[in-house]
Amino acid sequence: MGKLKSVAELESLRAQVLAAPDRPVVRVCLGPGCLAQGADKVSRAFKAAIQERNILADVQPLIKETGCHGFCSQGTLVNLYPSDLFYVQVKPADVPEIVDQTLREGKVVERLLYADNGARYRSAAEVPFYKLQHKVILKNVGLIDPLDIEDALKAGAYRSLVKALTQKTTDQIIDTVTIAGLRGRGGGGFPTGFKWRKVVENARENPGPVFIVANGDEGDPGAFMDRAIMEGDPHAVLEGMAIGARAMGAEQGYLYVRAEYPFAVRTLNIAIEQARALGLLGQDILGTGFNFDVQINRGAGAFVCGEETALLASIEGRVGEPVTRPPYPVEQGLWDRPTVINNVETWANVPHIIDHGAQWYAGVGVPHSTGTKIFSLVGKVKNSGLVEVPMGITLGAIVEEIGGGVPGKERFKAVQTGGPSGGIIPYEFKELPPEDLKLDKVGLQPRGFMPMELKNLPVDFDSLAQAGSIMGSGGMIVMDDRDCVVDVARYFLRFLEEESCGKCLPCRLGLKGMQEFLNNFSQGKGAPADIDALASLGMALVDGSLCGLGRTAPNPVLTSIRYFRDEYLAHIVDHKCPAGVCRDLITYRIDADICNGCTLCAKNCPQACIAGANKEPHTIDQDACIRCGVCMDVCPVDAVVVA
Amino acid sequence: MQTARQDIDTILERYPRHPQHLINLLQDVQAEYSYISPEHLTLICDHVGVPVTQAWSVATFYKSFSLEPRGEHEIKVCLGTTCHLKGGQRLAEACERNLGVARGQTTADLRFTLDTVNCLGSCALAPVVMIDNDYLGRATIRNLKKRLDESDDGSD
């Protein structure tokens, strides 16, 4: 297949692909979650099993290695077509049975179906985890083979680009995106159409090239939606960028991908090669005279490069240090030319908006936060994985209905959204103490209050901001009673202190200072007044830092102080960590009634401070114990308890 | 020097002589040799036309570059938020004790390099440890030790 020289040639190729005879398909999820559970081995087992049984030669099923199916906690996931059967927790050893029973005999392997509360579900669509979701961006992720452009064309790829090239003026494209109400999915929520318009205006005043950039530097711990898009439906990103390039008159795009995502880089490289081969990228695309190409830049492991000016510096081959804005990248970006930077998920939204229209898009979600958003729902939640929901759905619906609530007997405590820049918001309504409200008046707390119980909190840009958190890129980490907010706040600060580029003082020294407070708290030291001093220092970072990293860095601390002051006080005043996490405030103890004297803990203790005869209850020497947790980890009968 | 040049000539040829390709070249050399030697760094600087000080600042700013040789096996303990909540920190400490090195360091026999990473995106299986290209999901101190012993036997 050579270059397609016209729209008609593209459509005839698409028709040809669609006309191919229908074949049974086995879709094996190769998303990050399933991969970690050996999905590649499952896929190989399918290929081997089918090859062994040559009877199937005439109706040989196609083994498709797809992107993330979402339901990571049940991996490896396998979807079958046309039976629509959905098998979970598939191991390579299960594969011969699936081939013999299901593919050859048409029988269901009952034990591999997803089961919950006594019910078994045959197809994915029936499973509660998927039922409430609204898949737009993830629709083709998990369905298509990301390494095969023809499979993407079959699912409708580049249809919107054709529409943008042939039926819309550049102004109309920008208007459509503006009216649709698309806001940046990377966390900021800045209106995308507005940004595009600015680039066009700036280029008009100052003629020359403009550039577009896709930010795939997904550095927030606990977030992997951009990875899922890049690995599962790479052409959606390329198509979105091409449409944006058309609208803004850009001829070169850059895709900045995080260093830790080698699979995403590989997938995107293949997608770009295939798109170039068909003439969907490059010179004179589809004979319309439109030129556009994309280059991949691999990140090099710096969280701060998610910040737009740092990212641009990194593309130019320099140290990724942010610079003062203005000038904004839309004024002076790459090589001082107007540049638009959108997140990967934002770009992937664009083809759908062009395809279905602004009104359709604006009708999904809520006013001011339109469309859908992908979240990675992880932590202490039963069903974890990737979920796509309409904006405005309540947090309770996501955590309890889709996520199935907290496993075990622990209580649901809080949700952390927005990664290190976000906040920790409590599940239960908290009446704020009067002194906290007073802090608001002097500006110590920049944002609003917790308006309602978390389970009724709508998940959209503005409601989350009002609760003191941010949408962020979409990480959603569920915490239960065994998680300590002081420890989580300390964790994020340590992360940010390490990732701070060190250019501006408030961030460089402020994070160190804040860490000192929290280190003291976690050891039971400090005075109650230190909590306010910490909040005040946090506000100095909010006001004084150069870039978004420093300005949002105090959020986890400020929200946890706001909603969990009692827990801070428990550390400082009572010298207790109620969740049993902070090492200096807890002790490990062996329950003599449960211990069977297997000696495993004593053998593994790095301090050799566990004593006890064989088959007799053991004891820990508290003075020598470093609370490393090894004994708890190795105990086969759960006799080690934290107090 | 002669061999160092021959080594990376093919890598240098991939990119035009322009400062914007500094990071790309460092990445390719890092991927090929698992570290950037002083000789290679100088050759890269000559190619893209930046002073060694600038390349040094870039190579030390970004975490994925190493200026020292790495071990045969790379252990990456994930310390993403979910892994942190589920005990990733304890796993990292157990690795430090077992290998006798701090995070970021390589064992004296060049067998293992221990690193921590900020999120591998496999949060549903937290805590996660990566040993070379293999994941160990729902890791415990016990199954991690077992896996490391297997790698050490060379039976991986």
PDB file of C-alpha atoms in Angstrom, chain B residues 5-14:
ATOM      1  CA  ARG B   5      34.539   6.780  18.879  1.00  0.00           C
ATOM      2  CA  GLN B   6      33.957   3.680  16.796  1.00  0.00           C
ATOM      3  CA  ASP B   7      31.385   2.537  19.346  1.00  0.00           C
ATOM      4  CA  ILE B   8      29.122   5.474  19.116  1.00  0.00           C
ATOM      5  CA  ASP B   9      29.681   6.671  15.576  1.00  0.00           C
ATOM      6  CA  THR B  10      26.546   4.894  14.408  1.00  0.00           C
ATOM      7  CA  ILE B  11      24.566   6.503  17.206  1.00  0.00           C
ATOM      8  CA  LEU B  12      25.934   9.987  16.451  1.00  0.00           C
ATOM      9  CA  GLU B  13      25.022   9.635  12.796  1.00  0.00           C
ATOM     10  CA  ARG B  14      21.344   9.317  13.714  1.00  0.00           C
TER      11      ARG B  14
END
